[in-house]
């Protein structure tokens, strides 16, 4: 599993589109890329893993059962063999006892032979089993011992038939020596063999016990590991998806990238969520545009007022020009026409400014001077500020590094903050705007401070929520949109406020001329 975790890296690096996801149009491209990456991996679903586990468990289980069966069978065989050898040994020992009686008292020779025949029968009846369980040499040795002993006993019987013979005594003595020798060998060989077989049986029982213990231990470990890994395969992605949901809720619409080597049920979930993200992003764009139009509505009064001056000037100059046309010297005529051209240029600029801001344009990321962005924003809101009789303290620290972003979107962020500040600032009041390096290294900060009523705690909790507003004509979208845009730029927005003293909103953006390392590019 640790292996799989490491292998996540290449996917992240290959597909994580940090720059693309920072803007709308290419963000859709990022979704497609994510979908492709999600679908392209080899398939190994959780269901497949469960099936595989079951099949593997069965195979292991049956192998163990077979092994146990075989060892039990082998032990049973050995026990049978020992039983046979035991009866055999009993018979030949009995034969020897009678043999002794015969030599001592001259009785029981027939009984000894009887026992030998019985021993022979035992061997013959179990010959198949013996052949399987014993090596051929041992079996042959036993048989030959038995045959020799039997032969000798029969020979004695023959001698007994003729006790009157001259050589009876000598023959009997010779035979006795041989019988004793062979009888001894026969019994001790059989005893040795039996001892050996007993030792083998002991070893087999120990082995069988080991097979039992080891195989059940193995089966147990197999189940434990498998349950553990299966659990991890399910719980880990669940945890990841919880974090995805949380991040999407904050407005981070970066698509989900593959986190694992294999495609499974969670990949389908990721695909669906990516579709949802794309749809959410689209709707979010519409909201942003709606809110922008609303801000433009607010600005229109100021712009109309601002347009009034140049138009009045144009009108005045044109009338003078018409009335005094004949009496005017050439230079003055020229001057008046230049005046008119200048004023027209001013009106054009005012209108273009507003149109530029209003236009629904594709996002374009570039290196920007943050001070200039603030100045452009103030130009847009300039008349609103003038009408409200508010004074803006602007201070921009010189020689600041640049930021990488979409100028128009950032203008929207600062305009929202400035309009909110204007809303709470009484006529003749003051707003302060600072552009400085942030406390966090490699970040720039824009601080917009008002000296209005501040925000009480119970409201503060909700100000970034979409549609939360305390104003009769508010949309409640301003701050939520600010947050979204700033997050897309890899920055963050925070607020500090004191009831009765005022509020400061701080926007922090990464200082870089290159695509921001967006923190939220999530692919884990
Ligand atoms: N500078 C501020 N001073 C006090 N309250 C503020 C300030 N900025 C925002 N708020 C509060 O946050 C709420 C949400 O602001 P916003 O999202 O911009 O929506 P809207 O301006 O449409 O109400 C406002 O209604 C207001 O109550
Ligand atoms: Mg607002």
Coordinates of C-alpha atoms and ligand atoms in Angstrom, one line a residue:
X1 CA 0.0 0.0 0.0
X2 CA 2.8 2.3 0.8
X3 CA 4.0 1.5 -2.7
X4 CA 0.7 2.7 -4.1
X5 CA 0.9 5.9 -2.1
X6 CA 4.3 6.7 -3.6
X7 CA 3.0 6.0 -7.1
X8 CA 0.5 8.8 -6.7
X9 CA 3.2 11.3 -7.4
X10 CA 3.7 10.8 -11.2
X11 CA 0.0 11.3 -11.7
X12 CA 0.0 14.5 -9.8
X13 CA 2.9 15.9 -11.7
X14 CA 1.7 14.8 -15.0
X15 CA -1.8 16.0 -14.8
X16 CA -2.1 18.7 -12.1
X17 CA -2.9 21.8 -14.2
X18 CA -2.1 24.5 -11.6
X19 CA -2.2 27.3 -14.1
X20 CA -5.2 26.2 -16.1
X21 CA -7.4 25.6 -13.2
X22 CA -6.9 29.2 -12.2
X23 CA -9.2 30.4 -14.9
X24 CA -12.5 29.6 -16.3
X25 CA -12.2 28.4 -19.9
X26 CA -9.1 26.4 -19.4
X27 CA -10.6 25.1 -16.1
X28 CA -13.0 23.1 -18.3
X29 CA -9.9 21.7 -20.1
X30 CA -8.6 20.7 -16.7
X31 CA -11.8 18.9 -16.0
X32 CA -11.5 17.0 -19.3
X33 CA -7.9 16.2 -18.5
X34 CA -8.9 14.9 -15.0
X35 CA -11.7 12.8 -16.5
X36 CA -9.3 11.3 -19.0
X37 CA -6.7 10.6 -16.4
X38 CA -9.3 9.1 -14.1
X39 CA -10.6 6.8 -16.8
X40 CA -7.3 5.8 -18.4
X41 CA -5.9 3.8 -15.5
X42 CA -6.1 0.0 -15.4
X43 CA -9.2 -1.3 -13.7
X44 CA -9.1 -3.1 -10.4
X45 CA -12.4 -2.6 -8.6
X46 CA -13.1 -3.3 -4.9
X47 CA -15.6 -5.9 -6.0
X48 CA -12.9 -7.6 -8.0
X49 CA -10.7 -7.6 -4.9
X50 CA -13.4 -9.1 -2.8
X51 CA -14.0 -11.9 -5.4
X52 CA -10.3 -12.5 -5.7
X53 CA -10.0 -12.8 -1.9
X54 CA -12.8 -15.3 -1.7
X55 CA -11.4 -17.4 -4.5
X56 CA -7.9 -17.3 -3.0
X57 CA -9.2 -18.1 0.5
X58 CA -11.0 -21.1 -0.9
X59 CA -7.9 -22.3 -2.7
X60 CA -5.8 -22.0 0.4
X61 CA -8.5 -23.6 2.5
X62 CA -8.8 -26.6 0.2
X63 CA -5.0 -27.0 0.0
X64 CA -4.9 -27.1 3.8
X65 CA -7.7 -29.6 3.9
X66 CA -6.0 -31.8 1.4
X67 CA -2.7 -31.6 3.2
X68 CA -4.4 -32.6 6.4
X69 CA -6.3 -35.4 4.7
X70 CA -3.1 -36.8 3.2
X71 CA -1.1 -36.7 6.5
X72 CA -4.0 -38.3 8.3
X73 CA -4.1 -41.0 5.7
X74 CA -0.4 -41.6 6.0
X75 CA -0.6 -41.9 9.8
X76 CA -3.4 -44.3 9.5
X77 CA -1.4 -46.4 7.1
X78 CA 1.6 -46.4 9.5
X79 CA -0.7 -47.4 12.4
X80 CA -2.1 -50.3 10.4
X81 CA 1.5 -51.4 9.5
X82 CA 2.5 -51.3 13.1
X83 CA -0.5 -53.4 14.0
X84 CA 0.5 -56.0 11.4
X85 CA 4.1 -56.0 12.6
X86 CA 2.9 -56.3 16.1
X87 CA 0.9 -59.4 15.4
X88 CA 3.7 -60.8 13.3
X89 CA 6.2 -60.2 16.1
X90 CA 3.8 -61.8 18.6
X91 CA 3.6 -64.9 16.4
X92 CA 7.3 -65.3 15.9
X93 CA 8.1 -64.7 19.6
X94 CA 5.5 -67.3 20.4
X95 CA 7.2 -69.7 18.0
X96 CA 10.5 -69.1 19.7
X97 CA 9.0 -69.7 23.1
X98 CA 7.7 -73.1 21.8
X99 CA 11.1 -73.7 20.2
X100 CA 12.7 -73.2 23.6
X101 CA 10.2 -75.7 25.2
X102 CA 11.1 -78.2 22.5
X103 CA 14.8 -78.0 23.2
X104 CA 14.3 -78.2 26.9
X105 CA 11.5 -80.7 27.2
X106 CA 11.1 -82.1 23.6
X107 CA 7.5 -80.7 23.4
X108 CA 5.7 -78.1 21.3
X109 CA 7.6 -78.3 18.0
X110 CA 4.3 -78.5 16.1
X111 CA 3.0 -75.5 18.0
X112 CA 6.1 -73.5 17.0
X113 CA 5.5 -74.4 13.4
X114 CA 1.9 -73.5 13.8
X115 CA 2.9 -70.0 14.9
X116 CA 5.3 -69.6 12.1
X117 CA 2.6 -70.5 9.6
X118 CA 0.4 -67.9 11.2
X119 CA 3.2 -65.3 11.0
X120 CA 3.6 -66.2 7.3
X121 CA -0.2 -65.9 6.7
X122 CA -0.1 -62.5 8.3
X123 CA 2.7 -61.4 6.0
X124 CA 1.0 -62.8 2.9
X125 CA -2.4 -61.4 3.7
X126 CA -1.0 -57.9 4.1
X127 CA 1.6 -58.2 1.4
X128 CA 0.0 -55.4 -0.7
X129 CA -0.1 -53.0 2.3
X130 CA 3.4 -54.0 3.3
X131 CA 4.8 -53.4 -0.2
X132 CA 3.4 -49.9 -0.1
X133 CA 4.6 -49.0 3.3
X134 CA 8.0 -50.8 3.6
X135 CA 11.1 -50.8 1.4
X136 CA 11.5 -54.0 -0.7
X137 CA 14.8 -55.0 0.9
X138 CA 13.3 -55.1 4.4
X139 CA 10.3 -57.1 3.3
X140 CA 12.5 -59.6 1.4
X141 CA 14.8 -59.9 4.4
X142 CA 11.8 -60.7 6.7
X143 CA 10.4 -63.2 4.3
X144 CA 13.8 -64.9 3.8
X145 CA 14.3 -65.0 7.7
X146 CA 10.9 -66.5 8.1
X147 CA 11.4 -69.1 5.3
X148 CA 14.8 -70.1 6.7
X149 CA 13.4 -70.5 10.2
X150 CA 10.4 -72.5 8.9
X151 CA 12.8 -74.7 6.9
X152 CA 14.9 -75.4 9.9
X153 CA 11.9 -76.3 12.1
X154 CA 10.6 -78.6 9.4
X155 CA 14.0 -80.2 9.2
X156 CA 13.8 -80.8 12.9
X157 CA 10.4 -82.3 12.5
X158 CA 11.9 -84.7 10.0
X159 CA 14.7 -85.6 12.3
X160 CA 12.1 -86.2 15.1
X161 CA 10.4 -88.8 12.8
X162 CA 13.3 -91.1 13.2
X163 CA 14.6 -90.8 16.8
X164 CA 16.2 -94.2 16.6
X165 CA 18.7 -93.1 13.8
X166 CA 22.4 -93.2 14.6
X167 CA 23.0 -89.7 13.9
X168 CA 19.8 -88.4 15.6
X169 CA 21.6 -86.7 18.4
X170 CA 24.2 -85.0 16.2
X171 CA 21.7 -83.9 13.6
X172 CA 19.5 -82.5 16.3
X173 CA 22.4 -80.6 17.9
X174 CA 23.5 -79.1 14.6
X175 CA 19.9 -78.1 13.8
X176 CA 19.5 -76.6 17.3
X177 CA 22.4 -74.2 16.8
X178 CA 21.1 -73.1 13.5
X179 CA 17.5 -72.7 14.6
X180 CA 18.6 -70.6 17.6
X181 CA 20.8 -68.4 15.4
X182 CA 18.1 -67.8 12.8
X183 CA 15.4 -67.4 15.4
X184 CA 17.4 -64.7 17.2
X185 CA 18.1 -62.8 13.9
X186 CA 14.5 -63.1 12.8
X187 CA 13.1 -61.6 16.0
X188 CA 15.7 -58.9 16.4
X189 CA 15.3 -57.8 12.8
X190 CA 11.5 -57.6 13.2
X191 CA 12.0 -55.7 16.5
X192 CA 14.4 -53.2 14.9
X193 CA 12.0 -52.7 12.1
X194 CA 9.1 -52.1 14.4
X195 CA 11.1 -49.6 16.5
X196 CA 12.0 -47.8 13.2
X197 CA 8.4 -47.7 12.1
X198 CA 7.4 -46.4 15.5
X199 CA 9.9 -43.5 15.3
X200 CA 8.6 -42.7 11.8
X201 CA 5.1 -42.6 13.1
X202 CA 6.1 -40.2 15.9
X203 CA 7.7 -38.0 13.3
X204 CA 4.6 -38.0 11.2
X205 CA 2.4 -37.1 14.1
X206 CA 4.7 -34.1 14.9
X207 CA 4.7 -33.1 11.3
X208 CA 0.9 -33.3 11.1
X209 CA 0.6 -31.2 14.2
X210 CA 2.8 -28.6 12.6
X211 CA 0.9 -28.6 9.4
X212 CA -2.3 -28.0 11.5
X213 CA -0.8 -25.1 13.4
X214 CA 1.1 -23.4 10.6
X215 CA -1.7 -23.6 8.1
X216 CA -4.3 -22.2 10.5
X217 CA -1.9 -19.5 11.5
X218 CA -1.3 -18.7 7.8
X219 CA -5.0 -18.6 7.1
X220 CA -5.6 -16.4 10.1
X221 CA -2.9 -13.9 8.9
X222 CA -4.2 -14.0 5.4
X223 CA -7.7 -13.0 6.6
X224 CA -6.4 -10.3 8.9
X225 CA -4.2 -8.7 6.2
X226 CA -6.8 -8.9 3.6
X227 CA -9.4 -7.4 5.9
X228 CA -7.0 -4.7 6.8
X229 CA -6.1 -3.8 3.2
X230 CA -9.7 -4.0 2.0
X231 CA -10.7 -1.7 4.9
X232 CA -8.0 0.7 3.9
X233 CA -9.0 0.6 0.3
X234 CA -12.4 1.8 1.3
X235 CA -11.8 4.1 4.3
X236 CA -8.9 6.1 2.7
X237 CA -10.8 7.3 -0.3
X238 CA -13.8 8.0 1.8
X239 CA -11.7 10.3 3.9
X240 CA -10.3 11.9 0.7
X241 CA -13.8 12.5 -0.6
X242 CA -14.8 14.2 2.6
X243 CA -11.9 16.6 2.1
X244 CA -12.9 17.1 -1.6
X245 CA -16.4 18.0 -0.5
X246 CA -15.1 20.4 2.1
X247 CA -12.8 22.1 -0.5
X248 CA -15.6 22.3 -3.1
X249 CA -17.8 23.9 -0.4
X250 CA -15.2 26.7 0.0
X251 CA -15.5 27.4 -3.8
X252 CA -12.3 25.6 -4.9
X253 CA -13.4 24.0 -8.2
X254 CA -10.2 22.3 -9.0
X255 CA -11.1 18.9 -10.5
X256 CA -10.3 15.7 -8.7
X257 CA -7.2 13.9 -10.1
X258 CA -6.5 10.2 -9.9
X259 CA -4.9 9.3 -6.6
X260 CA -4.3 5.6 -7.1
X261 CA -2.9 3.3 -9.6
X262 CA -6.1 1.5 -10.3
X263 CA -9.6 2.5 -11.4
X264 CA -12.3 1.4 -9.0
X265 CA -15.8 2.3 -7.8
X266 CA -14.4 5.5 -6.3
X267 CA -13.1 6.6 -9.8
X268 CA -16.7 6.6 -11.0
X269 CA -17.6 8.8 -8.0
X270 CA -14.7 11.1 -8.8
X271 CA -15.9 11.3 -12.4
X272 CA -19.4 12.3 -11.3
X273 CA -18.0 14.8 -8.9
X274 CA -15.9 16.3 -11.6
X275 CA -19.0 16.8 -13.7
X276 CA -20.7 18.4 -10.8
X277 CA -17.7 20.7 -10.2
X278 CA -17.8 21.8 -13.8
X279 CA -21.5 22.6 -13.5
X280 CA -21.0 24.4 -10.2
X281 CA -18.2 26.4 -11.8
X282 CA -20.4 27.4 -14.7
X283 CA -23.2 28.5 -12.4
X284 CA -20.7 30.3 -10.2
X285 CA -19.5 32.3 -13.3
X286 CA -23.1 33.3 -14.0
X287 CA -23.4 34.5 -10.4
X288 CA -20.2 36.4 -10.6
X289 CA -21.3 38.1 -13.8
X290 CA -24.7 38.9 -12.2
X291 CA -23.1 40.5 -9.3
X292 CA -20.8 42.5 -11.5
X293 CA -23.7 43.9 -13.3
X294 CA -25.2 44.9 -10.0
X295 CA -21.9 46.7 -9.0
X296 CA -22.1 48.5 -12.4
X297 CA -25.6 49.5 -11.5
X298 CA -24.2 51.1 -8.3
X299 CA -21.4 52.8 -10.3
X300 CA -23.7 54.2 -13.0
X301 CA -24.9 57.2 -10.9
X302 CA -21.3 58.2 -10.4
X303 CA -20.3 57.6 -14.0
X304 CA -23.3 59.7 -15.2
X305 CA -22.2 62.4 -12.9
X306 CA -18.6 62.1 -14.1
X307 CA -19.7 62.2 -17.7
X308 CA -21.6 65.4 -17.1
X309 CA -18.5 67.6 -16.6
X310 CA -16.8 66.8 -20.0
X311 CA -20.1 66.9 -21.8
X312 CA -20.9 70.4 -20.3
X313 CA -17.4 71.5 -21.2
X314 CA -17.8 70.3 -24.8
X315 CA -21.2 71.9 -25.1
X316 CA -20.0 75.2 -23.7
X317 CA -16.9 75.4 -25.9
X318 CA -18.9 74.4 -29.0
X319 CA -21.4 77.1 -28.4
X320 CA -18.7 79.8 -27.8
X321 CA -17.0 78.5 -30.9
X322 CA -20.3 78.9 -32.9
X323 CA -21.1 82.4 -31.6
X324 CA -17.7 83.9 -31.8
X325 CA -16.5 82.0 -34.8
X326 CA -15.9 85.1 -37.0
X327 CA -14.2 87.2 -34.4
X328 CA -11.9 84.6 -33.0
X329 CA -8.2 84.5 -34.0
X330 CA -6.9 81.3 -35.5
X331 CA -4.9 80.2 -32.4
X332 CA -7.9 80.5 -30.2
X333 CA -10.1 78.5 -32.6
X334 CA -7.4 75.8 -32.6
X335 CA -7.2 75.8 -28.8
X336 CA -11.0 75.5 -28.5
X337 CA -11.1 72.5 -30.9
X338 CA -8.3 70.9 -29.0
X339 CA -10.3 71.4 -25.8
X340 CA -13.2 69.7 -27.3
X341 CA -11.1 66.8 -28.5
X342 CA -9.5 66.5 -25.0
X343 CA -12.9 66.4 -23.3
X344 CA -14.2 63.8 -25.8
X345 CA -11.2 61.7 -25.0
X346 CA -12.0 62.0 -21.3
X347 CA -15.6 60.8 -21.8
X348 CA -14.4 58.0 -24.0
X349 CA -12.0 56.9 -21.3
X350 CA -14.7 57.0 -18.6
X351 CA -17.1 54.9 -20.8
X352 CA -14.4 52.5 -21.9
X353 CA -13.3 52.0 -18.3
X354 CA -16.8 50.9 -17.3
X355 CA -17.4 48.8 -20.4
X356 CA -14.1 47.1 -19.9
X357 CA -15.1 46.1 -16.4
X358 CA -18.6 45.1 -17.5
X359 CA -17.5 42.9 -20.4
X360 CA -17.9 39.2 -19.9
X361 CA -14.5 38.3 -21.0
X362 CA -12.4 35.2 -21.0
X363 CA -10.0 35.3 -18.1
X364 CA -6.5 36.2 -19.0
X365 CA -3.7 35.6 -16.6
X366 CA -0.7 37.8 -16.8
X367 CA 1.9 39.5 -14.7
X368 CA 0.4 42.6 -13.0
X369 CA 1.5 45.6 -10.9
X370 CA -0.9 45.4 -7.9
X371 CA -0.6 49.2 -7.4
X372 CA -2.0 49.8 -10.9
X373 CA -4.8 47.4 -10.4
X374 CA -5.8 49.3 -7.2
X375 CA -5.6 52.7 -9.1
X376 CA -7.7 51.4 -12.0
X377 CA -10.3 50.2 -9.4
X378 CA -10.3 53.6 -7.7
X379 CA -10.8 55.2 -11.1
X380 CA -13.9 53.0 -11.6
X381 CA -15.3 53.9 -8.2
X382 CA -13.9 57.4 -8.3
X383 CA -17.2 59.3 -8.7
X384 CA -19.1 57.0 -6.3
X385 CA -16.5 58.1 -3.8
X386 CA -16.7 61.7 -4.8
X387 CA -20.5 61.7 -4.6
X388 CA -20.4 60.2 -1.1
X389 CA -17.9 62.9 -0.1
X390 CA -15.4 60.3 1.1
X391 CA -11.7 60.7 1.2
X392 CA -9.5 57.8 0.2
X393 CA -6.0 57.5 1.7
X394 CA -4.1 55.4 -0.8
X395 CA -0.5 54.4 -0.1
X396 CA 1.3 52.0 -2.3
X397 CA 4.8 50.9 -1.3
X398 CA 7.2 51.5 -4.2
X399 CA 9.1 48.7 -6.0
X400 CA 6.9 45.9 -5.0
X401 CA 7.2 42.6 -6.9
X402 CA 4.5 41.8 -9.3
X403 CA 1.6 39.3 -9.0
X404 CA 0.3 36.9 -11.6
X405 CA -3.4 37.1 -12.2
X406 CA -6.4 38.3 -14.0
X407 CA -6.5 42.1 -13.7
X408 CA -10.2 42.4 -14.3
X409 CA -11.1 39.7 -11.7
X410 CA -8.8 41.3 -9.2
X411 CA -10.4 44.7 -9.9
X412 CA -13.7 43.1 -9.1
X413 CA -12.4 41.9 -5.7
X414 CA -11.1 45.4 -4.7
X415 CA -14.2 47.1 -6.1
X416 CA -16.4 44.9 -3.9
X417 CA -14.3 45.7 -0.8
X418 CA -14.3 49.5 -1.6
X419 CA -18.0 49.6 -2.2
X420 CA -18.7 47.7 1.0
X421 CA -16.4 50.2 2.8
X422 CA -18.3 53.2 1.2
X423 CA -21.6 51.6 2.3
X424 CA -20.6 51.9 6.0
X425 CA -18.7 55.2 5.8
X426 CA -20.6 58.4 6.6
X427 CA -20.4 61.4 4.3
X428 CA -17.1 63.2 4.8
X429 CA -15.6 60.0 6.2
X430 CA -12.3 58.3 5.3
X431 CA -11.2 55.0 3.8
X432 CA -7.6 53.8 3.9
X433 CA -6.0 51.5 1.3
X434 CA -2.6 50.0 1.7
X435 CA -0.5 48.0 -0.8
X436 CA 2.4 46.5 1.1
X437 CA 4.3 43.2 1.5
X438 CA 2.3 40.7 3.6
X439 CA 3.5 39.3 6.9
X440 CA 3.8 35.9 5.1
X441 CA 7.0 35.8 3.0
X442 CA 6.5 36.1 -0.8
X443 CA 3.0 37.5 -0.5
X444 CA 1.7 41.0 -1.1
X445 CA -1.2 42.4 0.9
X446 CA -3.9 44.9 0.0
X447 CA -5.6 46.3 3.1
X448 CA -8.9 48.1 2.8
X449 CA -9.8 49.8 6.1
X450 CA -13.0 51.7 7.0
X451 CA -13.9 53.5 10.2
X452 CA -17.5 52.4 10.1
X453 CA -19.5 50.5 12.7
X454 CA -17.5 47.2 12.5
X455 CA -19.1 43.8 12.2
X456 CA -20.6 42.1 15.3
X457 CA -19.6 38.4 15.9
X458 CA -22.9 36.8 14.9
X459 CA -22.7 38.5 11.5
X460 CA -19.0 38.1 11.0
X461 CA -19.5 34.3 10.9
X462 CA -21.6 34.6 7.8
X463 CA -20.2 37.4 5.7
X464 CA -18.4 35.2 3.3
X465 CA -21.5 33.0 2.7
X466 CA -23.1 33.4 -0.6
X467 CA -26.4 35.4 -0.4
X468 CA -25.7 36.6 3.1
X469 CA -26.5 40.3 3.3
X470 CA -27.6 42.8 5.9
X471 CA -28.4 45.4 3.3
X472 CA -31.9 46.0 1.9
X473 CA -30.6 46.1 -1.7
X474 CA -27.6 43.9 -1.2
X475 CA -27.0 40.6 -3.1
X476 CA -24.8 39.0 -0.5
X477 CA -22.5 37.8 -3.2
X478 CA -19.7 40.3 -3.0
X479 CA -17.5 38.7 -0.4
X480 CA -18.2 35.2 -1.5
X481 CA -17.1 36.1 -5.0
X482 CA -14.0 37.9 -3.6
X483 CA -13.1 34.8 -1.8
X484 CA -13.5 32.6 -4.9
X485 CA -11.4 34.8 -7.1
X486 CA -8.6 35.3 -4.5
X487 CA -8.5 31.5 -3.9
X488 CA -8.1 30.9 -7.6
X489 CA -5.1 33.2 -7.5
X490 CA -3.5 31.2 -4.7
X491 CA -4.2 33.8 -2.1
X492 CA -6.5 34.3 0.8
X493 CA -8.7 37.0 2.2
X494 CA -9.2 37.7 5.9
X495 CA -11.0 40.3 8.0
X496 CA -10.4 42.0 11.3
X497 CA -13.0 44.2 12.8
X498 CA -14.0 46.0 16.0
X499 CA -17.5 47.0 16.7
X500 CA -17.6 50.8 16.8
X501 CA -14.1 51.3 15.4
X502 CA -14.1 49.9 11.9
X503 CA -13.1 47.0 9.7
X504 CA -10.1 45.9 7.7
X505 CA -10.2 43.4 4.9
X506 CA -6.8 42.0 3.9
X507 CA -6.3 40.3 0.6
X508 CA -3.0 38.4 0.3
X509 CA -1.7 37.3 -3.1
X510 CA 1.5 35.4 -3.9
X511 CA 4.2 37.6 -5.3
X512 CA 5.4 35.9 -8.5
X513 CA 5.7 36.7 -12.2
X514 CA 4.8 33.1 -13.0
X515 CA 1.6 31.1 -12.6
X516 CA 0.9 30.9 -8.9
X517 CA 1.5 27.7 -7.1
X518 CA -2.2 27.3 -6.2
X519 CA -2.4 25.7 -2.9
X520 CA -5.6 23.9 -3.6
X521 CA -4.6 21.9 -6.6
X522 CA -5.7 18.7 -5.0
X523 CA -4.8 15.4 -6.3
X524 CA -4.4 13.3 -3.3
Ligands
LIG1 N1 -16.7 47.0 5.6 C1 -17.8 46.4 6.2 N2 -18.3 46.9 7.3 C2 -19.3 46.2 7.9 N3 -20.0 45.2 7.4 C3 -19.6 44.7 6.3 C4 -18.4 45.3 5.6 N4 -18.2 44.5 4.5 C5 -19.2 43.6 4.4 N5 -20.0 43.7 5.5 C6 -21.1 42.8 5.9 O1 -21.0 41.6 5.1 C7 -22.2 41.4 4.4 C8 -22.0 40.8 3.1 O2 -21.3 41.6 2.2 P1 -21.2 41.3 0.6 O3 -20.9 39.9 0.5 O4 -20.4 42.3 0.0 O5 -22.7 41.5 0.2 P2 -23.6 42.8 0.1 O6 -22.6 43.9 0.1 O7 -24.4 42.6 -1.1 O8 -24.4 42.8 1.4 C9 -22.8 42.8 4.2 O9 -24.2 42.8 4.0 C10 -22.4 43.4 5.5 O10 -23.3 43.1 6.6
LIG2 MG1 -20.9 44.0 -1.2

